[in-house]
mmCIF file with all atom_site columns, C-alpha atoms in Angstrom:
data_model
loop_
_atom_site.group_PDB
_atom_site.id
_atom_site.type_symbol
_atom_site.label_atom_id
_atom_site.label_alt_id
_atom_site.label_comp_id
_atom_site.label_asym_id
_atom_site.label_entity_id
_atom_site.label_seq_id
_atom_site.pdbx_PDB_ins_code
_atom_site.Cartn_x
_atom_site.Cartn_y
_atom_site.Cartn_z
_atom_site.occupancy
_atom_site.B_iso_or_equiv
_atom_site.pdbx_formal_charge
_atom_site.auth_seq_id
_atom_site.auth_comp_id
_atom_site.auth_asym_id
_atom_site.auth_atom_id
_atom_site.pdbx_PDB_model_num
ATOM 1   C CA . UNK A 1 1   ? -3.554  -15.711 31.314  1.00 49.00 ? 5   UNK A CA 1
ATOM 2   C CA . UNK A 1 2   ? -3.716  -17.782 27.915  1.00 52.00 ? 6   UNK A CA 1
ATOM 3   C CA . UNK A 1 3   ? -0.230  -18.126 26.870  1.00 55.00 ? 7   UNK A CA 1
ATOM 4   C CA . UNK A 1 4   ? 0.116   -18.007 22.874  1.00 53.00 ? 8   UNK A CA 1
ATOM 5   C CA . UNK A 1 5   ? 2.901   -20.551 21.156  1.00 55.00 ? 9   UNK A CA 1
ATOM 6   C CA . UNK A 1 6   ? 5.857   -18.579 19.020  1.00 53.00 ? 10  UNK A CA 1
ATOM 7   C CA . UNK A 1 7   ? 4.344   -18.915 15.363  1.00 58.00 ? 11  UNK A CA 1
ATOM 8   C CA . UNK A 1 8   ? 7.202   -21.485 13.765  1.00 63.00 ? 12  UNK A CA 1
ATOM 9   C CA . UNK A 1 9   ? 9.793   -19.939 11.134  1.00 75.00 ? 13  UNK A CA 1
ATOM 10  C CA . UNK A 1 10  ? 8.249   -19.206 7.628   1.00 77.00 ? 14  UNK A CA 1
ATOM 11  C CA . UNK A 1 11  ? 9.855   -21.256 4.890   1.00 81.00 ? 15  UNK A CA 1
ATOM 12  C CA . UNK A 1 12  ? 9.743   -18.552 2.735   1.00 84.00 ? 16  UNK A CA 1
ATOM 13  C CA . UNK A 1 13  ? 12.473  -16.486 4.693   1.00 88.00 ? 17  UNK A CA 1
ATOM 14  C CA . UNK A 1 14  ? 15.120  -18.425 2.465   1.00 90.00 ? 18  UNK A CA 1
ATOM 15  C CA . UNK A 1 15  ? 14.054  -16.563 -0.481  1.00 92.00 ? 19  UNK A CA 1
ATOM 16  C CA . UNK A 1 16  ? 15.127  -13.061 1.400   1.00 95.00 ? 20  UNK A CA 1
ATOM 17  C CA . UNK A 1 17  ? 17.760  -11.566 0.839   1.00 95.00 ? 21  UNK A CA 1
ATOM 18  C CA . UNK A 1 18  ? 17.469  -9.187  3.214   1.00 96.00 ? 22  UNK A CA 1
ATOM 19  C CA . UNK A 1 19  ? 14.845  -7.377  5.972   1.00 96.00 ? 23  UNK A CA 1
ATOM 20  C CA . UNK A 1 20  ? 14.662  -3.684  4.231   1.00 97.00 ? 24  UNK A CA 1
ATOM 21  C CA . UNK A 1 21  ? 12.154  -2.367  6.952   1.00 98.00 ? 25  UNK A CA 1
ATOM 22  C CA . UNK A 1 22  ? 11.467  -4.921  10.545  1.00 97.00 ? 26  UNK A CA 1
ATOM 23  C CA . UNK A 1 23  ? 8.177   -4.921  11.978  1.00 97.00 ? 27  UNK A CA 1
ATOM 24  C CA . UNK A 1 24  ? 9.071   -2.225  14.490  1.00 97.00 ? 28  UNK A CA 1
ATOM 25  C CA . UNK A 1 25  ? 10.033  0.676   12.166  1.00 98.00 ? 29  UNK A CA 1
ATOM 26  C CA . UNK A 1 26  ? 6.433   -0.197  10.338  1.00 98.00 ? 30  UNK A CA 1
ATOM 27  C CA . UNK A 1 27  ? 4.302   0.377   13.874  1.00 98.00 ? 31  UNK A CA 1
ATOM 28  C CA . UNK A 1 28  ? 5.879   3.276   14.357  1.00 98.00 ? 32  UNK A CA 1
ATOM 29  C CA . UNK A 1 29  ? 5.339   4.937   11.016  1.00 98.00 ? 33  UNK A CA 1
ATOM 30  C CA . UNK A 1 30  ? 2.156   3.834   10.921  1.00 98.00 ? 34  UNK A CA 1
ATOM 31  C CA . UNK A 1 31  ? 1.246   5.406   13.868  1.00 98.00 ? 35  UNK A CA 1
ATOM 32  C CA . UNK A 1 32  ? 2.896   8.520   12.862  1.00 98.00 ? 36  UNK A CA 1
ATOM 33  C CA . UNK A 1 33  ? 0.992   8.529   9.871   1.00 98.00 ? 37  UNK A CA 1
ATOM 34  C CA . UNK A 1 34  ? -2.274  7.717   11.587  1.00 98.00 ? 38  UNK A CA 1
ATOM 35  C CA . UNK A 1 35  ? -1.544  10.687  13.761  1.00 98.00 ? 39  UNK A CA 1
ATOM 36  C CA . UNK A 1 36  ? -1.070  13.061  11.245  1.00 98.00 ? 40  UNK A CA 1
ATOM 37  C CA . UNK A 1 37  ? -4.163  12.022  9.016   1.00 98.00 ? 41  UNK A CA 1
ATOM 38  C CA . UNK A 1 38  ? -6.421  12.381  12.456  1.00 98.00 ? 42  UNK A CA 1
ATOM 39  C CA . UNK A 1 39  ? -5.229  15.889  12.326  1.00 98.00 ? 43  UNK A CA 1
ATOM 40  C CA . UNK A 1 40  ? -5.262  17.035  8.770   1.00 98.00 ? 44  UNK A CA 1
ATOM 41  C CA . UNK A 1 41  ? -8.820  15.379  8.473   1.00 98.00 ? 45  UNK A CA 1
ATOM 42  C CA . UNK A 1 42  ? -10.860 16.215  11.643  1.00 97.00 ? 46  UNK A CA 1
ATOM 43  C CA . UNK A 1 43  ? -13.852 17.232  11.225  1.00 96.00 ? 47  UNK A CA 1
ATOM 44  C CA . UNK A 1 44  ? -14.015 16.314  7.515   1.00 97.00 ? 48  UNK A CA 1
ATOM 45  C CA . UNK A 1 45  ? -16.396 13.638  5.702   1.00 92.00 ? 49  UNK A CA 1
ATOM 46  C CA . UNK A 1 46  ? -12.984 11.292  5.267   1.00 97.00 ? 50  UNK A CA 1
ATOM 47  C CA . UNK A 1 47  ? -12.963 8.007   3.138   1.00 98.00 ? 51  UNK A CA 1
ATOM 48  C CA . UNK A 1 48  ? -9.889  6.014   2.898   1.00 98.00 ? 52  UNK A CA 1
ATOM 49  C CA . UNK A 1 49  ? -9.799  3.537   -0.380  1.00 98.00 ? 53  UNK A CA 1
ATOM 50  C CA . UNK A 1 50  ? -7.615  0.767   -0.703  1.00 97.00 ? 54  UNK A CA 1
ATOM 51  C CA . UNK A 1 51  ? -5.688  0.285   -3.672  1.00 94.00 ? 55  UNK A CA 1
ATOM 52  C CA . UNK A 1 52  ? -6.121  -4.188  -3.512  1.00 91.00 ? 56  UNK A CA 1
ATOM 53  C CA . UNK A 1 53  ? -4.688  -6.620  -2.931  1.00 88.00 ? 57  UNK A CA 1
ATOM 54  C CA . UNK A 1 54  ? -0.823  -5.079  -1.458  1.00 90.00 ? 58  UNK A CA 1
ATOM 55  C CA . UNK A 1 55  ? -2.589  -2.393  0.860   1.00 94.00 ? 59  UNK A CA 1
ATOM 56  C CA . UNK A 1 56  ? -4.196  -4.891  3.120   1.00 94.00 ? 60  UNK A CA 1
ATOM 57  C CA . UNK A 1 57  ? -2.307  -5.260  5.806   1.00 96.00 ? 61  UNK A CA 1
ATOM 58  C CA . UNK A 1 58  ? -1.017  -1.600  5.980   1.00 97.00 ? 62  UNK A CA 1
ATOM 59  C CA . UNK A 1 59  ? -4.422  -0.265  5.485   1.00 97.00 ? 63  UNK A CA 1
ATOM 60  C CA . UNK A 1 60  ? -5.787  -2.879  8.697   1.00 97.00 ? 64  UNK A CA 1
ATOM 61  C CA . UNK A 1 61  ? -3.282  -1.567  10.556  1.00 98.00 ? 65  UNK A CA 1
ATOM 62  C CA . UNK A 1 62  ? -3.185  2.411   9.325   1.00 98.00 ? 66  UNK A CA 1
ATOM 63  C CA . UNK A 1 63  ? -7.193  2.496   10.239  1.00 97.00 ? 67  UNK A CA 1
ATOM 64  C CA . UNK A 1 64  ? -6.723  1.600   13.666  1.00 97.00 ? 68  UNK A CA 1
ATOM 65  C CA . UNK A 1 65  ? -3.898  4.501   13.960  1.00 98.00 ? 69  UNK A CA 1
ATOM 66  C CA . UNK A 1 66  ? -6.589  6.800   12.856  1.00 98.00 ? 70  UNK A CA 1
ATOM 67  C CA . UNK A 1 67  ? -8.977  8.066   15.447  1.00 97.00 ? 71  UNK A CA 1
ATOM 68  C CA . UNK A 1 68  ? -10.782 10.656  13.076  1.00 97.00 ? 72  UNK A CA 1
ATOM 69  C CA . UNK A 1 69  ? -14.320 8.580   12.091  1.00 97.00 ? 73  UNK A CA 1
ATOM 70  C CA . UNK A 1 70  ? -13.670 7.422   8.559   1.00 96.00 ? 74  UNK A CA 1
ATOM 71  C CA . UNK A 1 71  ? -15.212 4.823   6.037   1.00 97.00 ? 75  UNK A CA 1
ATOM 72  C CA . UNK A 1 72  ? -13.637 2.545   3.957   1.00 98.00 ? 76  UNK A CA 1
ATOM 73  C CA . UNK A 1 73  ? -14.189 0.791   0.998   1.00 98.00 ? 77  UNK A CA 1
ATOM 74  C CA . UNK A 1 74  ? -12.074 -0.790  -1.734  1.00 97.00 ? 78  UNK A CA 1
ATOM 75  C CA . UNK A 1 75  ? -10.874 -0.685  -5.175  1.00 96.00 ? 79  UNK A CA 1
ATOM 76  C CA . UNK A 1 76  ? -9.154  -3.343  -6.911  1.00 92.00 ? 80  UNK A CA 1
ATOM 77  C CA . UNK A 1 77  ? -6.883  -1.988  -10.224 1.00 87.00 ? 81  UNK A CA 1
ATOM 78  C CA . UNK A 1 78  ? -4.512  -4.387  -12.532 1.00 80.00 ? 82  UNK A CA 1
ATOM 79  C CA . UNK A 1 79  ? -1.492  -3.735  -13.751 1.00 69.00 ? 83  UNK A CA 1
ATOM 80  C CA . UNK A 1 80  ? 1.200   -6.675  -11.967 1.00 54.00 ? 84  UNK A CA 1
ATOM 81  C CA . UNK A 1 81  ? 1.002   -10.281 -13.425 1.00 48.00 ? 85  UNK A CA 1
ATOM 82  C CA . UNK A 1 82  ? 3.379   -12.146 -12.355 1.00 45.00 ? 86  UNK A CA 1
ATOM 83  C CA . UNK A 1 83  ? 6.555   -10.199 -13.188 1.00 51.00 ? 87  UNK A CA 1
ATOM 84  C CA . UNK A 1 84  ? 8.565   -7.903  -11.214 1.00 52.00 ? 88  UNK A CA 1
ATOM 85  C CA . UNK A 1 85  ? 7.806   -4.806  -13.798 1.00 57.00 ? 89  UNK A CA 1
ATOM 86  C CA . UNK A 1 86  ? 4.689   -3.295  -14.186 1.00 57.00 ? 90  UNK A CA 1
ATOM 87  C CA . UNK A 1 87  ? 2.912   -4.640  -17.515 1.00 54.00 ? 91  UNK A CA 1
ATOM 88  C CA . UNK A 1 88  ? 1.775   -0.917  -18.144 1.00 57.00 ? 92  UNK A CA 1
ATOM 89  C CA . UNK A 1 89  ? -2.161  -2.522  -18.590 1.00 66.00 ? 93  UNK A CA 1
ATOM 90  C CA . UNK A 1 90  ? -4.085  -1.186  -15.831 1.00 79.00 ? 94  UNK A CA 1
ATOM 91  C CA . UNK A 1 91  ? -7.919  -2.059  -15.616 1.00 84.00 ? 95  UNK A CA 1
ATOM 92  C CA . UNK A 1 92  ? -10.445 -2.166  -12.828 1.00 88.00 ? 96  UNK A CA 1
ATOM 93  C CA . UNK A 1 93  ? -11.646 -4.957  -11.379 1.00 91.00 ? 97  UNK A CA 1
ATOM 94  C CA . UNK A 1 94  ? -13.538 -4.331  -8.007  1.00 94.00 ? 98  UNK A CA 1
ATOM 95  C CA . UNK A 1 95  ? -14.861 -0.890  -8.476  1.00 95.00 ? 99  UNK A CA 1
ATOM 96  C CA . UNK A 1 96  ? -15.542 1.182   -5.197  1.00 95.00 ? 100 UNK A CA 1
ATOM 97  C CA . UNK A 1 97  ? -19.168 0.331   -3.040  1.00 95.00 ? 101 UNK A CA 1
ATOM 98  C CA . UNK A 1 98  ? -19.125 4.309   -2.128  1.00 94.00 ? 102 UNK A CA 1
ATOM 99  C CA . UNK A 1 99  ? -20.236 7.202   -3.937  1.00 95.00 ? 103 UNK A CA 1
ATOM 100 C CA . UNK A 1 100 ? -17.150 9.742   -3.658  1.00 96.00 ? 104 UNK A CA 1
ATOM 101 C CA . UNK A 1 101 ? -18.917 12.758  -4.831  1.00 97.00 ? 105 UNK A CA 1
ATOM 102 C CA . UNK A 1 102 ? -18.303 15.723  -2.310  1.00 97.00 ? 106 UNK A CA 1
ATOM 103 C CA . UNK A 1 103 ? -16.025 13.461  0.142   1.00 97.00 ? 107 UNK A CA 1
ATOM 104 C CA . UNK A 1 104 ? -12.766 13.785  1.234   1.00 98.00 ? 108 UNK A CA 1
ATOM 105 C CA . UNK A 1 105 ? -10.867 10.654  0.065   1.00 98.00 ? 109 UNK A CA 1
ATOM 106 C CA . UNK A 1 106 ? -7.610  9.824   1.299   1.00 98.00 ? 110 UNK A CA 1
ATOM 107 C CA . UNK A 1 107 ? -5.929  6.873   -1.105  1.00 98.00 ? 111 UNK A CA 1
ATOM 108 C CA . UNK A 1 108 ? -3.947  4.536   0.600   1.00 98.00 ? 112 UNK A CA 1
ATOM 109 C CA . UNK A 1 109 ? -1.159  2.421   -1.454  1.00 96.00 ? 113 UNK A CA 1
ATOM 110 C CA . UNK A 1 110 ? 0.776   -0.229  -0.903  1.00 96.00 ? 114 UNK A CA 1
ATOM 111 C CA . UNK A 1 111 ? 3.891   0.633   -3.098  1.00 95.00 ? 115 UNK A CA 1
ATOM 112 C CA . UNK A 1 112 ? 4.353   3.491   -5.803  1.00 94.00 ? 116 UNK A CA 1
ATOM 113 C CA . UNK A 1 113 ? 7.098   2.834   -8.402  1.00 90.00 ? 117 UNK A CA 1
ATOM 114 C CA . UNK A 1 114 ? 6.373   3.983   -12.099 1.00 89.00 ? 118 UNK A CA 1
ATOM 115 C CA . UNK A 1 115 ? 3.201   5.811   -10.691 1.00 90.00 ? 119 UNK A CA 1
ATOM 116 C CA . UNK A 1 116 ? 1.246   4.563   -14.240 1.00 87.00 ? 120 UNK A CA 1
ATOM 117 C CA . UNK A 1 117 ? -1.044  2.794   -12.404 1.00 87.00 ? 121 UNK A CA 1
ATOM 118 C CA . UNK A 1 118 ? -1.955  5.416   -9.557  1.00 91.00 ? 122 UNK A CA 1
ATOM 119 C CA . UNK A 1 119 ? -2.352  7.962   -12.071 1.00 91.00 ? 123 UNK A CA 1
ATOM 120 C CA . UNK A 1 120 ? -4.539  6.018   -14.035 1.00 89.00 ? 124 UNK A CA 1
ATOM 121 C CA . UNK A 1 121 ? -6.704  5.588   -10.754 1.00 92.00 ? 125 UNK A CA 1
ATOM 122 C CA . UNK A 1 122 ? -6.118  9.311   -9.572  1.00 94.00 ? 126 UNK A CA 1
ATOM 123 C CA . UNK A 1 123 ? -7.781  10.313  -12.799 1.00 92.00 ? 127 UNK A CA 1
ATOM 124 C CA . UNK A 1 124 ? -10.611 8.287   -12.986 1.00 92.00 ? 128 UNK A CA 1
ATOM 125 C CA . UNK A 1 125 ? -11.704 9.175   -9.291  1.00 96.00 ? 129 UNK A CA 1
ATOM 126 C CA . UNK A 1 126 ? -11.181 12.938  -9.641  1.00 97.00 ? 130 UNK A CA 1
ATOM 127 C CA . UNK A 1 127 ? -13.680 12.256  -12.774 1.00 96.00 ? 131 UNK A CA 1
ATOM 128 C CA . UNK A 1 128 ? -16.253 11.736  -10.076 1.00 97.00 ? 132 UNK A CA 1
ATOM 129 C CA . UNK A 1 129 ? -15.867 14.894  -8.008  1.00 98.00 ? 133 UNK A CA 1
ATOM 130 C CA . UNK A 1 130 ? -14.838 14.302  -5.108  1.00 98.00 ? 134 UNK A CA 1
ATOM 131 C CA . UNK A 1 131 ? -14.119 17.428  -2.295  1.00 98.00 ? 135 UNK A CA 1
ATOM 132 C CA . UNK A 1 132 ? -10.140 16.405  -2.054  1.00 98.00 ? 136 UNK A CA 1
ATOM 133 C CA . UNK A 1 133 ? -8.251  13.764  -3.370  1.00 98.00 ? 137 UNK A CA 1
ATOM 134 C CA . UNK A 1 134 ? -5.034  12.534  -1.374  1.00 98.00 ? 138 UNK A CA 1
ATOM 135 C CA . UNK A 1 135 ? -2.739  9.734   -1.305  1.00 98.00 ? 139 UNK A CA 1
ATOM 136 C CA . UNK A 1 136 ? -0.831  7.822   1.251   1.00 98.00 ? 140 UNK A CA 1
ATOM 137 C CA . UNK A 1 137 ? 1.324   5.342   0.122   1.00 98.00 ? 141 UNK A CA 1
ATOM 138 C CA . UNK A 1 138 ? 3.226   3.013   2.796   1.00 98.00 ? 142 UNK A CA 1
ATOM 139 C CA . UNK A 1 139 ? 5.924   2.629   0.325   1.00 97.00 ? 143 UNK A CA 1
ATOM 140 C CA . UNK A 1 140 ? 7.619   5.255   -2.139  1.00 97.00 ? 144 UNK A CA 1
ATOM 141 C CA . UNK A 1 141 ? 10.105  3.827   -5.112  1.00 95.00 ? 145 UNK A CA 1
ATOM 142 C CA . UNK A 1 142 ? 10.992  7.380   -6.867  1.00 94.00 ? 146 UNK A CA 1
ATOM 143 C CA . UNK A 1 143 ? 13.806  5.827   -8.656  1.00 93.00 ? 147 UNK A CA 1
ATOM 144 C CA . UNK A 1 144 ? 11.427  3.889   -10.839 1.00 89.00 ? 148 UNK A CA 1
ATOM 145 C CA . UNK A 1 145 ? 8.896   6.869   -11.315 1.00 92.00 ? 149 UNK A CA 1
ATOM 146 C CA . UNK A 1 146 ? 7.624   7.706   -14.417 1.00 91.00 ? 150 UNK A CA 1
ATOM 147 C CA . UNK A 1 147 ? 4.725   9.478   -14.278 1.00 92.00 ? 151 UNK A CA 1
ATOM 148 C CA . UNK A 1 148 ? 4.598   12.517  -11.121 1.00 93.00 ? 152 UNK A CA 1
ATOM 149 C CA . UNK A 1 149 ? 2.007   11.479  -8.556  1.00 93.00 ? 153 UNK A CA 1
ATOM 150 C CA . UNK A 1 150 ? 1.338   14.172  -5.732  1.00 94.00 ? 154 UNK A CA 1
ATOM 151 C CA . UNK A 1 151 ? 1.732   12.136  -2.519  1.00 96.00 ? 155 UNK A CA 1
ATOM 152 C CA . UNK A 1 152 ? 0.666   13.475  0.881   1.00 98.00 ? 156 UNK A CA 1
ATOM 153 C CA . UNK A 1 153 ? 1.403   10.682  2.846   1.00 98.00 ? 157 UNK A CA 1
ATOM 154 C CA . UNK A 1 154 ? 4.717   8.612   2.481   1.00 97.00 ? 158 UNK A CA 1
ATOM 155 C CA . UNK A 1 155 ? 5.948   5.697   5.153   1.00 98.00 ? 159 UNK A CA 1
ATOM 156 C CA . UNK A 1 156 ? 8.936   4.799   3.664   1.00 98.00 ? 160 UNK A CA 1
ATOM 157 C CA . UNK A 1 157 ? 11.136  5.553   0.408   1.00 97.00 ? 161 UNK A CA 1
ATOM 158 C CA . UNK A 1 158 ? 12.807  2.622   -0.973  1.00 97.00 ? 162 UNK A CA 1
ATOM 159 C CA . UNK A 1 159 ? 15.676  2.063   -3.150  1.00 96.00 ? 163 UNK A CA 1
ATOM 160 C CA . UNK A 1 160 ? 14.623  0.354   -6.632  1.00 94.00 ? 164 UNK A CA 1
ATOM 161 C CA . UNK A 1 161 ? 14.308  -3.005  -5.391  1.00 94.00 ? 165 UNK A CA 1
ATOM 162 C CA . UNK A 1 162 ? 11.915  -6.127  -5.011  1.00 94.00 ? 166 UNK A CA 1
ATOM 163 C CA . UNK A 1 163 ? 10.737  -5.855  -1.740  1.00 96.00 ? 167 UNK A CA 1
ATOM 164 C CA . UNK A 1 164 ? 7.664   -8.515  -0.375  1.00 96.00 ? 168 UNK A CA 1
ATOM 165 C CA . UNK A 1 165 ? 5.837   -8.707  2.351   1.00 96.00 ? 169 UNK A CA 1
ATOM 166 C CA . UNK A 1 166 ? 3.430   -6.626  5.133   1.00 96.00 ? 170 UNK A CA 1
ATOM 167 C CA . UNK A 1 167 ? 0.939   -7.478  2.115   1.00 95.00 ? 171 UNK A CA 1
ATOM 168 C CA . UNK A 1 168 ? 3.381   -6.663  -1.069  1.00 95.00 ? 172 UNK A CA 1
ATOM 169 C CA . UNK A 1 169 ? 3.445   -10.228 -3.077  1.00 93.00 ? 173 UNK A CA 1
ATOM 170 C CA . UNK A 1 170 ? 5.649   -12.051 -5.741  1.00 93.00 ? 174 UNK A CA 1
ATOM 171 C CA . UNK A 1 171 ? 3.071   -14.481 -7.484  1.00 91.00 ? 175 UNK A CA 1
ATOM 172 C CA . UNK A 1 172 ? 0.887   -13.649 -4.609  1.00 90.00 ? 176 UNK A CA 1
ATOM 173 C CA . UNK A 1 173 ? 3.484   -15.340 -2.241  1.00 92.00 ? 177 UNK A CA 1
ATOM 174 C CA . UNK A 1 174 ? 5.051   -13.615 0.790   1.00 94.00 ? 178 UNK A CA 1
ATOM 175 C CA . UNK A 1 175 ? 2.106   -11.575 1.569   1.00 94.00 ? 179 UNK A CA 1
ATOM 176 C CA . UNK A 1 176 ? 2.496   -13.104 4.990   1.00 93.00 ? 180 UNK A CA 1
ATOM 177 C CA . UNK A 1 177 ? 5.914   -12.243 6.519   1.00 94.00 ? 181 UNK A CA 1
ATOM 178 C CA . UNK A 1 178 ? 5.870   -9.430  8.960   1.00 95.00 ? 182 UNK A CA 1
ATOM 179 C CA . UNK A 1 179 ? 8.434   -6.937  7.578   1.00 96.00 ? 183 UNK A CA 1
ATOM 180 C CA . UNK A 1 180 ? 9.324   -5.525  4.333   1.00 97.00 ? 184 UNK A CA 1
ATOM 181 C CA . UNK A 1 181 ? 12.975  -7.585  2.900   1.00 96.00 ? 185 UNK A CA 1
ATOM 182 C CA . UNK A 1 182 ? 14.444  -7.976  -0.309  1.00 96.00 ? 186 UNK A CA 1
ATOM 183 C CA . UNK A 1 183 ? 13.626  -10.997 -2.573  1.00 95.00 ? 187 UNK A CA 1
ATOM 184 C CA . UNK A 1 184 ? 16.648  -12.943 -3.918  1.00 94.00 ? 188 UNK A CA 1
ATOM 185 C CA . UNK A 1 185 ? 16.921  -11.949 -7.787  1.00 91.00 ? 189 UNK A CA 1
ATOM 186 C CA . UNK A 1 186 ? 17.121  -15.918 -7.933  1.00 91.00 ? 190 UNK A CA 1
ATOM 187 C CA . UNK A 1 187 ? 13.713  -16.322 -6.979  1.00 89.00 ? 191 UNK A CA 1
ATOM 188 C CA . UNK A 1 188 ? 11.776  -14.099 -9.604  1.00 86.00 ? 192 UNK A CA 1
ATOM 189 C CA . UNK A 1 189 ? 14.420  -14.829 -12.682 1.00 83.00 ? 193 UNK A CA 1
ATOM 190 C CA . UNK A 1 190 ? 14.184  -18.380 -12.671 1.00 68.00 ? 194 UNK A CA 1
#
């Protein structure tokens, strides 16, 4: 059997604070949530869209929990820069490859704070008709909310604040580590 070398210590663990969520607790909710989603959706015409660029890892690993068949495609909205507050700007970039007319779509997040920019996104697909309209979000931040989203499908609620990594960024850094943690204030107010 091929034995696999320990990948070496990131560099960027110095800039956490602290782990919020470890790599275990995610597997496990992430199967939970693939469980329930193969339930609520047999039999249904189901297609899970990505919210890019956060949602990539959770969605790799959420689609694998699911054992309902599914498609996928992709949608990629702005509203981040650099900062650690939403800019309020939202605007598509990478439109979905999929008609969603008449399908069951099940929107998977990465993080939902002020809910501005998944309500912008919420309204433009329902403007296409689709049979249902869901969301999952891996990550729920209601202390920040300012706009009421309707979420199904929630992994984890968060206190309000900066968490990286499992594919959340700061400057599209950190995308990398394996668990959710705490950036240092030091690191984004410099």
């Amino acid at each position: 059997m091929q034995q696999f070398a320990q990948a070496p210590e990131s560099p960027l663990l110095g800039h956490i604070e602290h782990k919020l969520i470890s790599e275990q607790e995610i597997a496990d909710r992430v199967m939970m949530l693939g469980s329930q989603i193969s339930q609520d959706y047999h039999g249904l015409d189901l297609l899970m869209v990505g919210v890019l660029r956060g949602v990539a890892v959770f969605i790799g690993d959420l689609v694998r929990a699911v054992t309902v068949p599914m498609e996928v495609d992709f949608i990629a909205i702005s509203s981040y820069g650099t900062s650690t507050r939403s800019s309020g700007v939202v605007r598509i970039l990478k439109d979905l490859d999929e008609n969603v007319t008449g399908r069951h779509v099940l929107v998977i997040e990465d993080i939902i704070d002020t809910g501005l920019t998944l309500s912008y996104l919420m309204r433009t697909l329902l403007e296409r008709r689709p049979a249902s309209l869901e969301i999952c979000t891996l990550l729920d931040k209601p202390a920040r909310r300012l706009v009421d989203v309707p979420v199904k499908y929630s992994g984890f609620t968060i206190p309000d604040k900066f968490v990286v990594g499992y594919g959340l960024d700061y400057a599209q850094k950190y995308r990398n580590l394996p668990f959710i943690g705490v950036l240092k204030p030091e690191v984004y107010s410099s």
